[in-house]
Coordinates of C-alpha atoms in Angstrom, one line a residue:
X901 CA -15.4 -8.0 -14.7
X902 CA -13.9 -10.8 -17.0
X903 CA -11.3 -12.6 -16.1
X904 CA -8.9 -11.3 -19.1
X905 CA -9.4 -7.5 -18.6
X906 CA -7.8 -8.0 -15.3
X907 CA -4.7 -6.4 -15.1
X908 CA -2.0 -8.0 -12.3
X909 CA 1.5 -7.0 -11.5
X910 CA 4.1 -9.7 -11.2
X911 CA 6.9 -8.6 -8.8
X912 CA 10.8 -9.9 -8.8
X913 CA 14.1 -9.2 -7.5
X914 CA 16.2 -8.0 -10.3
X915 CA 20.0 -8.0 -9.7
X916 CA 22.0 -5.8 -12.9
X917 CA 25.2 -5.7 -13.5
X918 CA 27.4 -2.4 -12.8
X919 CA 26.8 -1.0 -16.0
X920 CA 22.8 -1.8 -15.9
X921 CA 23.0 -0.3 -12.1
X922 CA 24.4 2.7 -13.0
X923 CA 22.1 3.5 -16.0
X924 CA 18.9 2.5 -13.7
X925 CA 20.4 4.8 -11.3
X926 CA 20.5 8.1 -13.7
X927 CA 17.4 7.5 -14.9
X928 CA 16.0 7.6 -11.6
X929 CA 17.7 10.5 -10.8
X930 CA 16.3 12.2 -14.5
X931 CA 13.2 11.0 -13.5
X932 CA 12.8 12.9 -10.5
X933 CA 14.5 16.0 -11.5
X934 CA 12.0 16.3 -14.4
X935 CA 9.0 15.8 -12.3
X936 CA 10.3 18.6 -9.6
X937 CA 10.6 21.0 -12.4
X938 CA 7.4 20.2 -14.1
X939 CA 5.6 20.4 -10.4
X940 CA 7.3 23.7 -9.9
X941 CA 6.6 25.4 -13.3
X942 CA 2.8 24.2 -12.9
X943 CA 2.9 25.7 -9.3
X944 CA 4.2 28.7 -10.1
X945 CA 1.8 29.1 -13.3
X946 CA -1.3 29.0 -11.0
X947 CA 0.2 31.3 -8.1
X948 CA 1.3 33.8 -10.3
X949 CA -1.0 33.9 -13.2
X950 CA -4.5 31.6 -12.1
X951 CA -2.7 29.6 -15.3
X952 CA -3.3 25.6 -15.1
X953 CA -0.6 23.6 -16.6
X954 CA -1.5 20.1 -18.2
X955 CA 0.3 17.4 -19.8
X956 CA 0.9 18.5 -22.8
X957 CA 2.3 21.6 -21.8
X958 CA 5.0 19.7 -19.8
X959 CA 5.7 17.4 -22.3
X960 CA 6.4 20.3 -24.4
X961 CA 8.4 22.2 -21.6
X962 CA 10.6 18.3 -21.2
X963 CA 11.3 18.8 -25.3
X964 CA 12.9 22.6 -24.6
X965 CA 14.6 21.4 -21.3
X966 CA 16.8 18.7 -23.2
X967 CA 17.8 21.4 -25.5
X968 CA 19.3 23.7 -23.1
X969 CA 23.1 23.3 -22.1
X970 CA 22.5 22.5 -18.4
X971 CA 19.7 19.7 -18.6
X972 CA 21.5 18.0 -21.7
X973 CA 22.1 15.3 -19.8
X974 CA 17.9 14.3 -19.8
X975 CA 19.0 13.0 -23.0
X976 CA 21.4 10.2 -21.9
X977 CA 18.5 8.5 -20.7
X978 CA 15.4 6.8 -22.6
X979 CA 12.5 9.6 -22.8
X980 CA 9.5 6.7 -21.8
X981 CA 10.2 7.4 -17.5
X982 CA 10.4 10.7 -18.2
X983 CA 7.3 11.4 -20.0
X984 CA 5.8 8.5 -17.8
X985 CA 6.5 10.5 -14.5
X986 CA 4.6 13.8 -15.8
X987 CA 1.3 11.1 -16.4
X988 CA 2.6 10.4 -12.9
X989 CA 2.5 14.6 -12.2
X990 CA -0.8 15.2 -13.9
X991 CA -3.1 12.1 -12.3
X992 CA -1.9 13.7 -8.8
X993 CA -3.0 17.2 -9.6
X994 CA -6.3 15.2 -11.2
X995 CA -6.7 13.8 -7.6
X996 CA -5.7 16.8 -6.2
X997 CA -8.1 18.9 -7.6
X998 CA -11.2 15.8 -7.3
X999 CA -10.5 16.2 -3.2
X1000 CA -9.4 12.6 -3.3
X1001 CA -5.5 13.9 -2.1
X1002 CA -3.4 16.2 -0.8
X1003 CA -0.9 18.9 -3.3
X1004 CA 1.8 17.0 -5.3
X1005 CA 4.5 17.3 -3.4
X1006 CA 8.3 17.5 -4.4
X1007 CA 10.9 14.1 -4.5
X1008 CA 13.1 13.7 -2.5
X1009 CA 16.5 12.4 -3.2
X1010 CA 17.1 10.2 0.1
X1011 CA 13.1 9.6 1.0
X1012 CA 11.5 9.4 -2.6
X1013 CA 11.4 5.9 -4.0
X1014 CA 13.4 5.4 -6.5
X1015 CA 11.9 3.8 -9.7
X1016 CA 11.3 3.7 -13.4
X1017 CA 8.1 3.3 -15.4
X1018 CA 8.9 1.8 -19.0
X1019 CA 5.8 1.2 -21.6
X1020 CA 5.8 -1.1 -24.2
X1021 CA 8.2 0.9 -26.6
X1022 CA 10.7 1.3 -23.9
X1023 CA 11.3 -2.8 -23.2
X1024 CA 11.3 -6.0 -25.5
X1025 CA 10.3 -9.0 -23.5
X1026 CA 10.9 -12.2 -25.4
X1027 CA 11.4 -15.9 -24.2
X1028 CA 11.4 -15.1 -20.7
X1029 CA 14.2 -12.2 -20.9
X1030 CA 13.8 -9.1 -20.3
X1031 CA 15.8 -6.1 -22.2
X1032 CA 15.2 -2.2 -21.3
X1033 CA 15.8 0.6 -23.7
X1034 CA 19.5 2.0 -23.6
X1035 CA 21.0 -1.5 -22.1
X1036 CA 22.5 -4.0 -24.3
X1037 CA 22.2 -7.2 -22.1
X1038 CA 18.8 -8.3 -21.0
X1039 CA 18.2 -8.0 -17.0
X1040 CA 18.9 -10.7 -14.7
X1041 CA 15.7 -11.5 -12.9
X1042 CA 15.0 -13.9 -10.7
X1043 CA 11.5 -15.8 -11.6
X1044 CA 10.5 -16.4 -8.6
X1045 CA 7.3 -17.3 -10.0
X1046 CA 5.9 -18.1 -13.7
X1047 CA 4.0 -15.7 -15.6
X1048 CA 0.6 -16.3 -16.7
X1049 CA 1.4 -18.1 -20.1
X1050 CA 1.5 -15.9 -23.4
X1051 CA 1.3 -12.6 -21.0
X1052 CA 2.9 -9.9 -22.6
X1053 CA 3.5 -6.7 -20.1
X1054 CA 2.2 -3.6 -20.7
X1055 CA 4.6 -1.9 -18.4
X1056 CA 7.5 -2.5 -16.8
X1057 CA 8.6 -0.5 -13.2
X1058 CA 12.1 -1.0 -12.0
X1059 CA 12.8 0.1 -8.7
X1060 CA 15.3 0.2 -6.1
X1061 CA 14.0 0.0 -1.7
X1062 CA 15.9 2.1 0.8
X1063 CA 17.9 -1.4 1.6
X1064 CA 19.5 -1.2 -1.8
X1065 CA 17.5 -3.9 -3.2
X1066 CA 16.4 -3.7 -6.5
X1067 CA 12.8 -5.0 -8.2
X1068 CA 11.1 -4.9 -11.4
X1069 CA 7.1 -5.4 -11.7
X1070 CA 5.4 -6.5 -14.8
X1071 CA 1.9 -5.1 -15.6
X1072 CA 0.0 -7.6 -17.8
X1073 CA -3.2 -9.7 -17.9
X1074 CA -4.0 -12.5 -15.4
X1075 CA -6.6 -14.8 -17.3
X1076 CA -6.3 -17.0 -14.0
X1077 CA -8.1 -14.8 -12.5
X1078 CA -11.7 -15.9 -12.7
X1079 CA -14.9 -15.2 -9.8
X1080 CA -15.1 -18.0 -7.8
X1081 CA -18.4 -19.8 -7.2
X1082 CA -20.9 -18.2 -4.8
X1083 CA -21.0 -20.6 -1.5
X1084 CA -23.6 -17.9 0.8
X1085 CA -21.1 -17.4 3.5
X1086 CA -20.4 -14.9 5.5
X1087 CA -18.3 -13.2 8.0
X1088 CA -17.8 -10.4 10.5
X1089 CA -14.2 -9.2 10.7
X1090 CA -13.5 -6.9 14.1
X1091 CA -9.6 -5.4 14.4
X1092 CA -8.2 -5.7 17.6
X1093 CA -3.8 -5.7 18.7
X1094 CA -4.2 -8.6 21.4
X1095 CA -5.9 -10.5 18.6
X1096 CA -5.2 -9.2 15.3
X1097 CA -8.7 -9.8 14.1
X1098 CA -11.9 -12.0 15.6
X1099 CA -14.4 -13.5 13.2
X1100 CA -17.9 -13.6 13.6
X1101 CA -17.4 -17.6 13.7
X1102 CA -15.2 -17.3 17.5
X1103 CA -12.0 -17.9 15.7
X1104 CA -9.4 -15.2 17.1
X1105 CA -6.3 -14.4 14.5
X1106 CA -3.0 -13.9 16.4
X1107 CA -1.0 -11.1 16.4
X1108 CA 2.6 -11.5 15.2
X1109 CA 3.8 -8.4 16.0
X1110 CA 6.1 -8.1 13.6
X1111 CA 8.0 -4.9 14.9
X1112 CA 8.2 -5.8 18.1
X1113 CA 10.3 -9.7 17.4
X1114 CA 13.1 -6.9 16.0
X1115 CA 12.7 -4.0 18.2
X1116 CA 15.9 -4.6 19.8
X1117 CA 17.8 -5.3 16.5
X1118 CA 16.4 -2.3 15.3
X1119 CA 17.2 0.4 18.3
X1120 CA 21.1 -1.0 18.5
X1121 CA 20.7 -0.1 14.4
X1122 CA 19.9 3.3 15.0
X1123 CA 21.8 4.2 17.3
X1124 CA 24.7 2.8 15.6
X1125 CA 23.7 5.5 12.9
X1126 CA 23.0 8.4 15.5
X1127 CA 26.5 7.8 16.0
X1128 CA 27.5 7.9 12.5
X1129 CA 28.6 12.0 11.5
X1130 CA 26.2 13.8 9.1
X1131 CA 26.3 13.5 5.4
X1132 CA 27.6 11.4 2.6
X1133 CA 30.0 9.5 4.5
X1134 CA 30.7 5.7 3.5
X1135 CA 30.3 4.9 7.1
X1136 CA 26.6 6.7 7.5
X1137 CA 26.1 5.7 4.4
X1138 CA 26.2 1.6 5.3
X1139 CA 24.3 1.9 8.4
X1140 CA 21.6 3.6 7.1
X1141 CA 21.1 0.4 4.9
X1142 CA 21.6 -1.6 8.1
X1143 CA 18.5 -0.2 9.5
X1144 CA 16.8 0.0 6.0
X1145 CA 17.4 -3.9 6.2
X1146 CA 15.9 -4.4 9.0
X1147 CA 12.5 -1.9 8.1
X1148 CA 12.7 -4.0 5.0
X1149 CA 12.5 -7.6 7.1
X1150 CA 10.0 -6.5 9.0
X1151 CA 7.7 -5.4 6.2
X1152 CA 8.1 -8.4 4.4
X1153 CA 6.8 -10.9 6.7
X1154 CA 4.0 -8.1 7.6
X1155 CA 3.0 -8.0 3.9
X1156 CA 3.0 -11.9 3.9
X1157 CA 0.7 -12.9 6.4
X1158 CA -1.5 -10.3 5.1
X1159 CA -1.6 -11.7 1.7
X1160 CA -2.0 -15.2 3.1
X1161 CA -5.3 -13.8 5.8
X1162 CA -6.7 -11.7 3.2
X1163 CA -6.5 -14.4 0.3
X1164 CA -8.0 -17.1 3.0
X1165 CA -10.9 -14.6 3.7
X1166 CA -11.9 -14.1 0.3
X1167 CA -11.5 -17.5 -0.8
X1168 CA -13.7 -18.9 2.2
X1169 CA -16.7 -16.1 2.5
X1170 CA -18.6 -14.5 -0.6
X1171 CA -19.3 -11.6 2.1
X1172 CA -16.8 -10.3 4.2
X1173 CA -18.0 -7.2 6.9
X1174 CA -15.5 -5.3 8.3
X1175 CA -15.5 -1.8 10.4
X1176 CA -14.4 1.5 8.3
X1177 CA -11.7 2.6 10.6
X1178 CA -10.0 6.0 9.7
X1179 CA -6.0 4.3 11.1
X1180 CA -5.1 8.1 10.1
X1181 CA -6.8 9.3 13.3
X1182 CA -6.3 6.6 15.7
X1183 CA -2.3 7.0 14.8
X1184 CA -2.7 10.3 17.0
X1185 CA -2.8 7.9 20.2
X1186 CA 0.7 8.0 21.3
X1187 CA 0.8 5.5 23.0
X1188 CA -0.8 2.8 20.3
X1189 CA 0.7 4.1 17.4
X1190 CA 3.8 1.9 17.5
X1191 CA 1.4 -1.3 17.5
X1192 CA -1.5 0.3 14.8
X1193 CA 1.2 1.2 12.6
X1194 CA 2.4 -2.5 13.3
X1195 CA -1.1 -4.3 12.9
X1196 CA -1.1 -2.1 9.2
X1197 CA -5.2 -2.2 9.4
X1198 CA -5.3 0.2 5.9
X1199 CA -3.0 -3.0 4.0
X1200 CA -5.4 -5.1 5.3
X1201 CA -8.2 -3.8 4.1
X1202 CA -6.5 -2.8 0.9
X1203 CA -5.6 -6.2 0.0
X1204 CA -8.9 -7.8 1.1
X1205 CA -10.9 -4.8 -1.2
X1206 CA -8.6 -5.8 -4.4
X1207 CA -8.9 -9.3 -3.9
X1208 CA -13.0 -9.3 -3.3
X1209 CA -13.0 -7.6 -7.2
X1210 CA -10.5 -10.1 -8.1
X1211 CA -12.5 -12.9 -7.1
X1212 CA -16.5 -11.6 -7.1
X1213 CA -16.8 -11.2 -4.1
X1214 CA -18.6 -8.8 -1.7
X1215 CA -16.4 -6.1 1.1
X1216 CA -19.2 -4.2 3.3
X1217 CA -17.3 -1.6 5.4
X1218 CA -20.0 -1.2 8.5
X1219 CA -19.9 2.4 10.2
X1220 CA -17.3 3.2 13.0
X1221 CA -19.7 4.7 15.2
X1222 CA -21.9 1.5 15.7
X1223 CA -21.8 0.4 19.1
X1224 CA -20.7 -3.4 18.1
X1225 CA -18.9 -3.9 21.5
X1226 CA -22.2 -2.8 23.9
X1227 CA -24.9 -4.4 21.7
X1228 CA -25.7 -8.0 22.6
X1229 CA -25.8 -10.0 19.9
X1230 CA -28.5 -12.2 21.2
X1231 CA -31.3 -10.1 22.2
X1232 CA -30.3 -6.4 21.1
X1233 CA -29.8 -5.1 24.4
X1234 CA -27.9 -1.9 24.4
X1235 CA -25.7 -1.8 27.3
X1236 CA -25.0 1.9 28.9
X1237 CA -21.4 1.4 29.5
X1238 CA -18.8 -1.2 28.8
X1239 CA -15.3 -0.2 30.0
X1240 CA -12.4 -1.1 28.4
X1241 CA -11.2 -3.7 30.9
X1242 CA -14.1 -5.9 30.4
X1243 CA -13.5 -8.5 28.0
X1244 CA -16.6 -10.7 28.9
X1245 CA -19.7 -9.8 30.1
X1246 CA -23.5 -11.3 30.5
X1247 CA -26.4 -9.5 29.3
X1248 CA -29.6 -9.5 30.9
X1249 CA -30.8 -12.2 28.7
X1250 CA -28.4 -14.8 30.6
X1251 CA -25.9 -15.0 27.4
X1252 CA -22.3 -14.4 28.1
X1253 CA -20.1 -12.9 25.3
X1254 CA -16.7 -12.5 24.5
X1255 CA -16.3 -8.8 23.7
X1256 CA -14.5 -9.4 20.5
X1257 CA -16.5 -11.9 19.1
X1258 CA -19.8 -10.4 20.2
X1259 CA -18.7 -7.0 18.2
X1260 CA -17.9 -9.2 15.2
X1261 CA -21.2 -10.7 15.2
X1262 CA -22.9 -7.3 15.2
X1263 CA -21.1 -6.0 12.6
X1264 CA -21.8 -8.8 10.6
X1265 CA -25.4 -8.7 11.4
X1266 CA -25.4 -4.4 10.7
X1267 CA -23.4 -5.3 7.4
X1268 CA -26.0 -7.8 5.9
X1269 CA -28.8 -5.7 7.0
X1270 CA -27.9 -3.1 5.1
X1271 CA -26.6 -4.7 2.3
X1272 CA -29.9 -6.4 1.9
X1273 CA -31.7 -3.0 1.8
X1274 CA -29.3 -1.5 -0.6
X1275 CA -29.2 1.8 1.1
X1276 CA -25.8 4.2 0.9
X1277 CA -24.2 0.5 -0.7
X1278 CA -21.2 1.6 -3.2
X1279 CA -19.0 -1.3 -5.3
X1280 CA -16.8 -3.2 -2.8
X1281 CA -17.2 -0.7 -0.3
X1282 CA -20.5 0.1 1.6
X1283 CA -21.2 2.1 4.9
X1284 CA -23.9 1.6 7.0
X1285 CA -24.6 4.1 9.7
X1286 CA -25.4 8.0 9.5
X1287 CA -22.6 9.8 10.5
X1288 CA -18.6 9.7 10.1
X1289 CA -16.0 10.5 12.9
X1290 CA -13.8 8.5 15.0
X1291 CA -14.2 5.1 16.0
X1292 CA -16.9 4.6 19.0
X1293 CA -14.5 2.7 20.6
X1294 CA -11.2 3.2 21.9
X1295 CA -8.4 0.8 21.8
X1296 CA -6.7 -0.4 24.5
X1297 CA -3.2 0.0 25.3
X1298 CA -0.9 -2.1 24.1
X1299 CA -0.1 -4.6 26.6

């Protein structure tokens, strides 16, 4: 992929003024109330007359809506988010009906996230200041970071978080972005919660546990809202953002040391081999939820996937039901058993292992192998192994 076709989103706080708040604020609420109605008229058009509903047919529905009396008030607003939120509507129904994701489902107005898609007729970006249709003044961002130099955004998003802070991302081409030179390394990634992740070179990556330094900040917060009476109450109101904060604090510093791992991988190794764990079905565990949720595996990989692209380099996702833990690295010796509470063990062949670096060895070893052969490999993502289910080994509990 060349460098200029790669498309990047620049993210910033944004704090607007009362006026710019409160406009920002209706459209998001217009935005939402369109794509419920749109999701409901293309619901009830296939359960009551096996009729599919596209675009164009909700863009036309959106024109007689603003006519009525009672939606009106759709017109207050600038018509880009609205028609951008039934592109939103029709790629999940395209996904829907490709198997790649569940039904559309409706927004909420307390859980959805709030935000604003604006295209290039919606916005004027010019010397660093940036102006959204129906506002007069420009937006007071805080550039946290420069812009790639002549960029000019294809889309603006504005949005608000649960903790009432509010963001705008700009869409538009990174020419920084550029595959870095091949230097034939390679590493074996496997996931652990004593040890965040172990590398097939014996170094073991902490985990910070982010959830857990605020655990007690974050009970007293709810319960402080518990406490609070039911519904739109000032008082209920304010500590819900209280705990929102706190959510908010905690993702934050996850999201960073992600971006910092994930960048330091990719910049380090041209091939990175990691397991292909379904977190969906390990999240069942009761008991390990708290800490998987917490050790956010699926960002991880997420971030390493985009940034391997990015950069030209090479993700191989090695099957979850390979026995990396009971395979010696050294000889090949399966071993018939390996409980959970043994961390090292010898094999037969006099070598001692670590059990988290011996599985990361493996599954750097099964990743090249296959990758070599070319069997079952995809772009950026490649499965060895034959069959899918659940991870061959268990986690242990969280100490």
């Amino acid at each position: 992929m060349e460098a200029a076709h790669v498309k990047r989103a620049f993210k910033y706080r944004l704090y607007p003024t009362d006026a710019q708040a409160a406009e920002l604020s209706r459209t998001f609420g217009c935005v939402r109330k369109v794509y419920n109605m749109a999701l409901a008229a293309r619901t009830e058009a296939w359960v009551l007359r096996q009729e599919r509903v596209n675009y164009n047919a909700t863009s036309a529905m959106l024109t007689a809506w603003k006519k009525t009396e009672e939606l009106a008030y759709l017109n207050d607003v600038s018509s880009v988010p609205l028609q951008q939120t039934l592109r939103h509507l029709q790629a999940a129904f395209t996904h829907f009906f490709a198997k790649r994701a569940k039904y559309p489902r409706f927004k909420s107005r307390k859980k959805s996230r709030k935000s604003a898609e604006y295209t290039t007729s919606a916005f004027r970006f010019r010397d660093g200041r940036l102006t959204l249709a129906k506002m007069a003044e420009p937006l007071d961002i805080v550039w946290s970071r420069a812009l790639p130099e002549d960029a000019q955004p294809s889309t603006v998003t504005v949005s608000q978080d649960a903790a009432g802070r509010w963001y705008v991302s700009l869409l538009c081409e990174d020419p920084g972005i550029k595959p870095l030179a091949d230097n034939g390394k390679a590493v074996g990634v496997d996931a652990g919660l004593d040890h965040l992740l172990t590398l097939s070179t014996g170094e073991k990556v902490s985990n910070p546990r982010h959830e857990r330094r605020d655990r007690v900040r974050l009970a007293k917060a709810q319960r402080e809202l518990s406490r609070k009476a039911r519904g739109e109450g000032a008082n209920r109101a304010k500590a819900r953002r209280k705990v929102a904060r706190i959510h908010a604090r905690i993702a934050d510093r996850r999201r960073d040391h992600l971006h910092k791992l994930t960048t330091r991988l990719v910049r380090e190794n041209q091939t990175i081999v990691i397991e292909d764990l379904t977190v969906r079905n390990l999240l069942k565990n009761g008991r390990l939820a708290r800490a998987i949720s917490d050790a956010a595996w699926r960002e991880f990989r997420s971030m390493l996937e985009y940034k391997a692209q990015w950069y030209g380099r090479e993700v191989i996702a090695v099957d979850r039901w390979f026995p990396s833990s009971k395979l010696c690295s050294n000889c090949g010796t399966l071993q018939d058993k390996m409980p959970l509470s043994v961390r090292t063990w010898t094999c037969d062949c006099g070598v001692t292992h670590d059990r988290d670096v011996n599985a990361a060895r493996n599954t750097l070893a099964a990743g090249l192998a296959v990758s070599a052969c070319g069997a079952g490999v995809r772009p950026q993502r490649t499965t060895p192994g034959g069959q899918s289910a659940t991870k061959q080994e268990l986690l242990r509990r969280e100490p």
